[in-house]
Structures are given as C-alpha cells and as structure tokens.
Amino acid sequence: MTGPSERAGASERVERLAGIVRRVRGRQWRIVPHPGPVLPDRRTTGKSGALRAAIFGVNDGLVSNVSLIFGVAGAGVEPEVIVLAGVAGLLAGAFSMAAGEYISVRVQREVFERLIHLEAHEIGSEPEAEREELRQLYLRKGLSEELAGRLAEEVMRDPQVALDTHAREELGLDPDEGLGSPLAAAGSSFAMFAVGAAIPLIPFVLGSGLRAVLTSGALSGGSLFAVGASMTLLTGRQILRSGARMLAVGAGAAAITYGVGKALDVGIGL
C-alpha cells in the first residue's frame, strides 16, 4: 500500500515534469529511426527532408500542370483559355498542397506533444515501471544486465534527462531537429508547386499555337529530366536513368491528356 510520503514524492515528480512538458511544447520534434543506433553519415537530417520536399513539390506542380495544359491545348481551344486553365491549375494545386502540408505538420506536432505529455505523466507517477522499460530496452540493445540497470537508474535520476531519453528511445522523437513551423511548411509547399506549375505555362503566356506547344513541351521535358536527376542527391542512383525515368512519366501523362483533349475536340466539337 502506498504511504503518504510516497504519494507526496510522486506528486512532486509530476509537478516537476509538468513544468518540463510546458517547456517541451515550445521545442521541435521529429521522428528518428528506431530502434538501434544510426551512423551519422547515413542519418536522415532536416536538410535532406527539406530537399526532398522541394524536389517533390516542383515535380508535382510540373507534372500536374503540364498534363492539364496539354489536355486543354489538345482540345483546340483559344490561347486565352489555355492560359486561364494553367493559372487555375497552378493556384488550385498550390493552395491544395499548402493546406495539406499545414494540416499534416500541425497534427503531427500535436500528436508529438500529447505523447510527450503522457510520457511525462508516466515518469512522474510510475517511475519504477519506466525505469524497467529503459532497462529492458538497453538489454535488447545488447548491454549487460548490470550496465543496463545502472544506466537506467542514472537516467531516471533527472526528470529532464529521463523524459528526453524516453522520447528518443521509446517514442522515436528527436528534440534536436524539429518538424518546423506549419506555416513555413505550407508556404514552402505553395512556392515549390507554383514554380513547377509555372514552367509549362510560361510559353503560352508569351506565345500561342504550335510554337507555344512545342516550346512548352521542350521546357517541361528538360525540367522533368532535371528534377529526376536531382533526385539522385537523395537516392544515389544514376543521373541519366533517374532523369530519363522522370521524363518518361511526365511525357506519358502529357501525351495521354493531349490525346484525350484531341479526342474530345474531334468527337464533340469543343
């Protein structure tokens, strides 16, 4: 049976951890590989995550808008209609990407904060159980019984260290590298999508007819290859192969929508 002194001690630990949690809410967290150590040169960093988001944002805008523009152009409509469709596709896609990224980052941060709050409560109210969790975790990593026990005991002496360690080892969160601001993530997604979507649109803003179609196709093709080649910074694959693959995907999508537009033009006289 728990005595008054033990209950008072648990209450004090909970209060200390509550203060830590309030500070934690202002920190940034990200998912890290779990379990086991990760070599520094293989680790996924915030920079690689930002590069990945930028590459795929440009790629999404480029492929979606070149497909839309070529589909409308294939229907043989007026140049103004093609430009209007391209601008609408750019804005709709960019706002959709921004909204999705904002919600995603916001919800993920809220989930992380809740997990940290629950972990802090468990450390304060059930320190022995949390100490045993750490001991078992260190045993699974290959430490000896004695060393695992001593390490778990040392970690649990300081509530801040205990919370930080449980966050990293048990929840897979890293306080050193964060998810970032939801607004910043949304703005970045909007900008990257808009850049990609503007590439096939520019020739139709500056010209019209077959020349605009060919120029847009060439500009988009070169950009698709460049986006595919830039992915090798993340994948380590061959530049030519990665670029050609992305070019084939984008060109295939544009060709299909252009064919559909042509068929509609012939079939129903758009």
GROMACS .gro file of N, CA and C in nm, residues 92-204:
model
  339
   92ALA      N    1  -0.492   2.633  -5.781
   92ALA     CA    2  -0.566   2.527  -5.711
   92ALA      C    3  -0.470   2.425  -5.651
   93GLY      N    4  -0.373   2.383  -5.731
   93GLY     CA    5  -0.278   2.283  -5.682
   93GLY      C    6  -0.190   2.336  -5.571
   94ALA      N    7  -0.143   2.461  -5.585
   94ALA     CA    8  -0.055   2.520  -5.484
   94ALA      C    9  -0.128   2.537  -5.351
   95PHE      N   10  -0.252   2.587  -5.356
   95PHE     CA   11  -0.328   2.603  -5.232
   95PHE      C   12  -0.361   2.467  -5.169
   96SER      N   13  -0.390   2.368  -5.252
   96SER     CA   14  -0.418   2.234  -5.200
   96SER      C   15  -0.295   2.176  -5.131
   97MET      N   16  -0.179   2.190  -5.194
   97MET     CA   17  -0.055   2.140  -5.134
   97MET      C   18  -0.024   2.212  -5.003
   98ALA      N   19  -0.043   2.345  -5.003
   98ALA     CA   20  -0.014   2.423  -4.883
   98ALA      C   21  -0.106   2.384  -4.768
   99ALA      N   22  -0.236   2.370  -4.799
   99ALA     CA   23  -0.332   2.333  -4.695
   99ALA      C   24  -0.301   2.194  -4.638
  100GLY      N   25  -0.271   2.101  -4.727
  100GLY     CA   26  -0.239   1.966  -4.682
  100GLY      C   27  -0.114   1.961  -4.596
  101GLU      N   28  -0.011   2.038  -4.636
  101GLU     CA   29   0.114   2.040  -4.559
  101GLU      C   30   0.093   2.105  -4.423
  102TYR      N   31   0.015   2.212  -4.420
  102TYR     CA   32  -0.012   2.280  -4.293
  102TYR      C   33  -0.081   2.187  -4.194
  103ILE      N   34  -0.187   2.121  -4.241
  103ILE     CA   35  -0.262   2.030  -4.154
  103ILE      C   36  -0.174   1.915  -4.109
  104SER      N   37  -0.094   1.861  -4.202
  104SER     CA   38  -0.009   1.746  -4.170
  104SER      C   39   0.092   1.780  -4.060
  105VAL      N   40   0.164   1.891  -4.077
  105VAL     CA   41   0.265   1.929  -3.978
  105VAL      C   42   0.201   1.967  -3.846
  106ARG      N   43   0.089   2.038  -3.853
  106ARG     CA   44   0.021   2.081  -3.731
  106ARG      C   45  -0.026   1.961  -3.649
  107VAL      N   46  -0.092   1.867  -3.716
  107VAL     CA   47  -0.144   1.749  -3.645
  107VAL      C   48  -0.029   1.665  -3.590
  108GLN      N   49   0.079   1.652  -3.668
  108GLN     CA   50   0.192   1.572  -3.621
  108GLN      C   51   0.254   1.633  -3.497
  109ARG      N   52   0.266   1.764  -3.494
  109ARG     CA   53   0.321   1.830  -3.375
  109ARG      C   54   0.230   1.809  -3.255
  110GLU      N   55   0.098   1.818  -3.276
  110GLU     CA   56   0.004   1.799  -3.166
  110GLU      C   57   0.010   1.657  -3.113
  111VAL      N   58   0.026   1.560  -3.204
  111VAL     CA   59   0.039   1.420  -3.162
  111VAL      C   60   0.165   1.402  -3.079
  112PHE      N   61   0.276   1.461  -3.125
  112PHE     CA   62   0.402   1.450  -3.052
  112PHE      C   63   0.391   1.512  -2.913
  113GLU      N   64   0.327   1.629  -2.904
  113GLU     CA   65   0.311   1.695  -2.775
  113GLU      C   66   0.229   1.608  -2.679
  114ARG      N   67   0.125   1.545  -2.732
  114ARG     CA   68   0.043   1.457  -2.648
  114ARG      C   69   0.124   1.337  -2.598
  115LEU      N   70   0.204   1.278  -2.687
  115LEU     CA   71   0.287   1.165  -2.647
  115LEU      C   72   0.387   1.205  -2.538
  116ILE      N   73   0.446   1.323  -2.554
  116ILE     CA   74   0.542   1.371  -2.453
  116ILE      C   75   0.472   1.396  -2.320
  117HIS      N   76   0.351   1.453  -2.326
  117HIS     CA   77   0.276   1.479  -2.203
  117HIS      C   78   0.243   1.348  -2.131
  118LEU      N   79   0.199   1.247  -2.206
  118LEU     CA   80   0.167   1.118  -2.146
  118LEU      C   81   0.292   1.052  -2.088
  119GLU      N   82   0.404   1.064  -2.160
  119GLU     CA   83   0.528   1.004  -2.112
  119GLU      C   84   0.574   1.073  -1.984
  120ALA      N   85   0.561   1.205  -1.978
  120ALA     CA   86   0.599   1.278  -1.857
  120ALA      C   87   0.513   1.236  -1.739
  121HIS      N   88   0.384   1.217  -1.764
  121HIS     CA   89   0.295   1.173  -1.656
  121HIS      C   90   0.334   1.035  -1.605
  122GLU      N   91   0.369   0.945  -1.697
  122GLU     CA   92   0.408   0.809  -1.658
  122GLU      C   93   0.539   0.810  -1.578
  123ILE      N   94   0.633   0.895  -1.620
  123ILE     CA   95   0.760   0.904  -1.547
  123ILE      C   96   0.737   0.955  -1.405
  124GLY      N   97   0.645   1.051  -1.390
  124GLY     CA   98   0.618   1.106  -1.258
  124GLY      C   99   0.537   1.014  -1.169
  125SER      N  100   0.443   0.939  -1.227
  125SER     CA  101   0.354   0.856  -1.146
  125SER      C  102   0.401   0.712  -1.133
  126GLU      N  103   0.476   0.663  -1.230
  126GLU     CA  104   0.522   0.523  -1.227
  126GLU      C  105   0.671   0.516  -1.263
  127PRO      N  106   0.757   0.576  -1.182
  127PRO     CA  107   0.900   0.580  -1.216
  127PRO      C  108   0.964   0.442  -1.223
  128GLU      N  109   0.919   0.350  -1.137
  128GLU     CA  110   0.978   0.216  -1.137
  128GLU      C  111   0.949   0.143  -1.268
  129ALA      N  112   0.825   0.155  -1.315
  129ALA     CA  113   0.788   0.091  -1.441
  129ALA      C  114   0.866   0.151  -1.558
  130GLU      N  115   0.884   0.283  -1.555
  130GLU     CA  116   0.958   0.349  -1.663
  130GLU      C  117   1.106   0.311  -1.657
  131ARG      N  118   1.159   0.297  -1.536
  131ARG     CA  119   1.299   0.254  -1.522
  131ARG      C  120   1.317   0.113  -1.579
  132GLU      N  121   1.220   0.027  -1.553
  132GLU     CA  122   1.227  -0.110  -1.604
  132GLU      C  123   1.216  -0.112  -1.757
  133GLU      N  124   1.134  -0.023  -1.812
  133GLU     CA  125   1.123  -0.013  -1.958
  133GLU      C  126   1.258   0.022  -2.019
  134LEU      N  127   1.327   0.120  -1.959
  134LEU     CA  128   1.459   0.158  -2.008
  134LEU      C  129   1.558   0.042  -1.995
  135ARG      N  130   1.553  -0.026  -1.881
  135ARG     CA  131   1.645  -0.138  -1.859
  135ARG      C  132   1.625  -0.247  -1.966
  136GLN      N  133   1.499  -0.279  -1.993
  136GLN     CA  134   1.470  -0.381  -2.095
  136GLN      C  135   1.514  -0.335  -2.234
  137LEU      N  136   1.497  -0.205  -2.260
  137LEU     CA  137   1.538  -0.151  -2.390
  137LEU      C  138   1.689  -0.164  -2.407
  138TYR      N  139   1.764  -0.130  -2.302
  138TYR     CA  140   1.910  -0.140  -2.311
  138TYR      C  141   1.956  -0.285  -2.320
  139LEU      N  142   1.883  -0.375  -2.257
  139LEU     CA  143   1.916  -0.517  -2.270
  139LEU      C  144   1.898  -0.564  -2.414
  140ARG      N  145   1.791  -0.516  -2.478
  140ARG     CA  146   1.767  -0.554  -2.619
  140ARG      C  147   1.874  -0.498  -2.710
  141LYS      N  148   1.937  -0.389  -2.668
  141LYS     CA  149   2.045  -0.331  -2.748
  141LYS      C  150   2.178  -0.404  -2.727
  142GLY      N  151   2.179  -0.500  -2.634
  142GLY     CA  152   2.299  -0.580  -2.615
  142GLY      C  153   2.381  -0.548  -2.492
  143LEU      N  154   2.333  -0.457  -2.406
  143LEU     CA  155   2.407  -0.424  -2.284
  143LEU      C  156   2.390  -0.537  -2.182
  144SER      N  157   2.486  -0.546  -2.092
  144SER     CA  158   2.479  -0.647  -1.986
  144SER      C  159   2.371  -0.609  -1.885
  145GLU      N  160   2.330  -0.707  -1.804
  145GLU     CA  161   2.229  -0.682  -1.701
  145GLU      C  162   2.272  -0.569  -1.607
  146GLU      N  163   2.398  -0.576  -1.564
  146GLU     CA  164   2.448  -0.477  -1.469
  146GLU      C  165   2.453  -0.337  -1.530
  147LEU      N  166   2.509  -0.328  -1.651
  147LEU     CA  167   2.522  -0.198  -1.715
  147LEU      C  168   2.386  -0.140  -1.751
  148ALA      N  169   2.295  -0.224  -1.800
  148ALA     CA  170   2.160  -0.176  -1.835
  148ALA      C  171   2.089  -0.123  -1.712
  149GLY      N  172   2.103  -0.192  -1.599
  149GLY     CA  173   2.039  -0.146  -1.477
  149GLY      C  174   2.097  -0.015  -1.427
  150ARG      N  175   2.231  -0.004  -1.429
  150ARG     CA  176   2.296   0.119  -1.382
  150ARG      C  177   2.263   0.237  -1.472
  151LEU      N  178   2.259   0.212  -1.603
  151LEU     CA  179   2.229   0.320  -1.697
  151LEU      C  180   2.085   0.368  -1.681
  152ALA      N  181   1.992   0.274  -1.667
  152ALA     CA  182   1.852   0.312  -1.647
  152ALA      C  183   1.835   0.390  -1.517
  153GLU      N  184   1.905   0.347  -1.412
  153GLU     CA  185   1.898   0.415  -1.283
  153GLU      C  186   1.952   0.557  -1.294
  154GLU      N  187   2.062   0.575  -1.363
  154GLU     CA  188   2.123   0.707  -1.379
  154GLU      C  189   2.033   0.800  -1.460
  155VAL      N  190   1.975   0.748  -1.566
  155VAL     CA  191   1.886   0.830  -1.650
  155VAL      C  192   1.767   0.880  -1.570
  156MET      N  193   1.709   0.793  -1.488
  156MET     CA  194   1.587   0.828  -1.415
  156MET      C  195   1.611   0.923  -1.298
  157ARG      N  196   1.737   0.953  -1.265
  157ARG     CA  197   1.766   1.046  -1.156
  157ARG      C  198   1.720   1.187  -1.189
  158ASP      N  199   1.732   1.227  -1.315
  158ASP     CA  200   1.696   1.363  -1.358
  158ASP      C  201   1.571   1.356  -1.445
  159PRO      N  202   1.459   1.420  -1.405
  159PRO     CA  203   1.336   1.412  -1.484
  159PRO      C  204   1.352   1.461  -1.628
  160GLN      N  205   1.433   1.566  -1.648
  160GLN     CA  206   1.453   1.618  -1.783
  160GLN      C  207   1.526   1.516  -1.870
  161VAL      N  208   1.632   1.458  -1.814
  161VAL     CA  209   1.707   1.355  -1.888
  161VAL      C  210   1.619   1.233  -1.912
  162ALA      N  211   1.540   1.196  -1.813
  162ALA     CA  212   1.451   1.080  -1.827
  162ALA      C  213   1.350   1.102  -1.938
  163LEU      N  214   1.289   1.221  -1.941
  163LEU     CA  215   1.190   1.250  -2.044
  163LEU      C  216   1.254   1.254  -2.182
  164ASP      N  217   1.370   1.318  -2.191
  164ASP     CA  218   1.441   1.326  -2.319
  164ASP      C  219   1.479   1.187  -2.369
  165THR      N  220   1.527   1.102  -2.278
  165THR     CA  221   1.570   0.968  -2.316
  165THR      C  222   1.452   0.882  -2.359
  166HIS      N  223   1.343   0.889  -2.284
  166HIS     CA  224   1.224   0.811  -2.321
  166HIS      C  225   1.169   0.859  -2.455
  167ALA      N  226   1.175   0.991  -2.479
  167ALA     CA  227   1.126   1.044  -2.606
  167ALA      C  228   1.207   0.988  -2.723
  168ARG      N  229   1.338   0.982  -2.706
  168ARG     CA  230   1.424   0.933  -2.813
  168ARG      C  231   1.414   0.781  -2.829
  169GLU      N  232   1.428   0.710  -2.717
  169GLU     CA  233   1.442   0.565  -2.724
  169GLU      C  234   1.309   0.492  -2.738
  170GLU      N  235   1.207   0.542  -2.670
  170GLU     CA  236   1.078   0.472  -2.668
  170GLU      C  237   0.983   0.524  -2.775
  171LEU      N  238   0.976   0.657  -2.790
  171LEU     CA  239   0.882   0.717  -2.884
  171LEU      C  240   0.942   0.746  -3.020
  172GLY      N  241   1.076   0.746  -3.029
  172GLY     CA  242   1.140   0.775  -3.156
  172GLY      C  243   1.136   0.921  -3.195
  173LEU      N  244   1.138   1.012  -3.098
  173LEU     CA  245   1.137   1.155  -3.124
  173LEU      C  246   1.274   1.213  -3.094
  174ASP      N  247   1.312   1.315  -3.171
  174ASP     CA  248   1.441   1.380  -3.150
  174ASP      C  249   1.419   1.527  -3.121
  175PRO      N  250   1.454   1.576  -3.002
  175PRO     CA  251   1.434   1.717  -2.969
  175PRO      C  252   1.530   1.811  -3.037
  176ASP      N  253   1.636   1.757  -3.098
  176ASP     CA  254   1.738   1.843  -3.157
  176ASP      C  255   1.701   1.891  -3.298
  177GLU      N  256   1.618   1.815  -3.366
  177GLU     CA  257   1.579   1.853  -3.502
  177GLU      C  258   1.427   1.846  -3.510
  178GLY      N  259   1.365   1.957  -3.549
  178GLY     CA  260   1.220   1.965  -3.538
  178GLY      C  261   1.144   1.948  -3.668
  179LEU      N  262   1.012   1.945  -3.652
  179LEU     CA  263   0.923   1.938  -3.767
  179LEU      C  264   0.914   2.071  -3.839
  180GLY      N  265   0.942   2.179  -3.768
  180GLY     CA  266   0.933   2.310  -3.828
  180GLY      C  267   0.795   2.371  -3.809
  181SER      N  268   0.781   2.492  -3.857
  181SER     CA  269   0.656   2.565  -3.844
  181SER      C  270   0.555   2.518  -3.948
  182PRO      N  271   0.428   2.496  -3.910
  182PRO     CA  272   0.326   2.459  -4.009
  182PRO      C  273   0.309   2.564  -4.117
  183LEU      N  274   0.317   2.693  -4.078
  183LEU     CA  275   0.303   2.800  -4.177
  183LEU      C  276   0.420   2.801  -4.274
  184ALA      N  277   0.541   2.779  -4.222
  184ALA     CA  278   0.658   2.776  -4.310
  184ALA      C  279   0.650   2.658  -4.406
  185ALA      N  280   0.606   2.543  -4.355
  185ALA     CA  281   0.591   2.425  -4.441
  185ALA      C  282   0.487   2.448  -4.549
  186ALA      N  283   0.376   2.514  -4.512
  186ALA     CA  284   0.271   2.543  -4.609
  186ALA      C  285   0.321   2.641  -4.715
  187GLY      N  286   0.392   2.745  -4.672
  187GLY     CA  287   0.446   2.842  -4.767
  187GLY      C  288   0.546   2.781  -4.862
  188SER      N  289   0.631   2.693  -4.811
  188SER     CA  290   0.729   2.626  -4.895
  188SER      C  291   0.662   2.536  -4.998
  189SER      N  292   0.561   2.461  -4.955
  189SER     CA  293   0.489   2.373  -5.048
  189SER      C  294   0.419   2.454  -5.157
  190PHE      N  295   0.358   2.566  -5.117
  190PHE     CA  296   0.292   2.652  -5.215
  190PHE      C  297   0.391   2.702  -5.319
  191ALA      N  298   0.505   2.751  -5.272
  191ALA     CA  299   0.605   2.809  -5.362
  191ALA      C  300   0.663   2.705  -5.456
  192MET      N  301   0.699   2.588  -5.404
  192MET     CA  302   0.761   2.484  -5.486
  192MET      C  303   0.664   2.432  -5.592
  193PHE      N  304   0.538   2.411  -5.554
  193PHE     CA  305   0.439   2.367  -5.651
  193PHE      C  306   0.418   2.473  -5.759
  194ALA      N  307   0.410   2.599  -5.717
  194ALA     CA  308   0.388   2.708  -5.812
  194ALA      C  309   0.503   2.719  -5.912
  195VAL      N  310   0.626   2.701  -5.865
  195VAL     CA  311   0.743   2.706  -5.955
  195VAL      C  312   0.732   2.598  -6.061
  196GLY      N  313   0.701   2.475  -6.018
  196GLY     CA  314   0.688   2.366  -6.114
  196GLY      C  315   0.572   2.388  -6.210
  197ALA      N  316   0.459   2.434  -6.159
  197ALA     CA  317   0.341   2.453  -6.243
  197ALA      C  318   0.357   2.568  -6.341
  198ALA      N  319   0.443   2.665  -6.311
  198ALA     CA  320   0.462   2.780  -6.400
  198ALA      C  321   0.544   2.744  -6.523
  199ILE      N  322   0.626   2.641  -6.515
  199ILE     CA  323   0.717   2.607  -6.625
  199ILE      C  324   0.644   2.578  -6.756
  200PRO      N  325   0.544   2.489  -6.759
  200PRO     CA  326   0.474   2.464  -6.886
  200PRO      C  327   0.379   2.577  -6.926
  201LEU      N  328   0.348   2.667  -6.833
  201LEU     CA  329   0.253   2.774  -6.861
  201LEU      C  330   0.318   2.894  -6.930
  202ILE      N  331   0.443   2.922  -6.899
  202ILE     CA  332   0.510   3.042  -6.949
  202ILE      C  333   0.505   3.055  -7.101
  203PRO      N  334   0.534   2.950  -7.180
  203PRO     CA  335   0.529   2.965  -7.326
  203PRO      C  336   0.393   3.007  -7.379
  204PHE      N  337   0.285   2.968  -7.313
  204PHE     CA  338   0.151   3.005  -7.358
  204PHE      C  339   0.116   3.148  -7.317
   0.00000   0.00000   0.00000
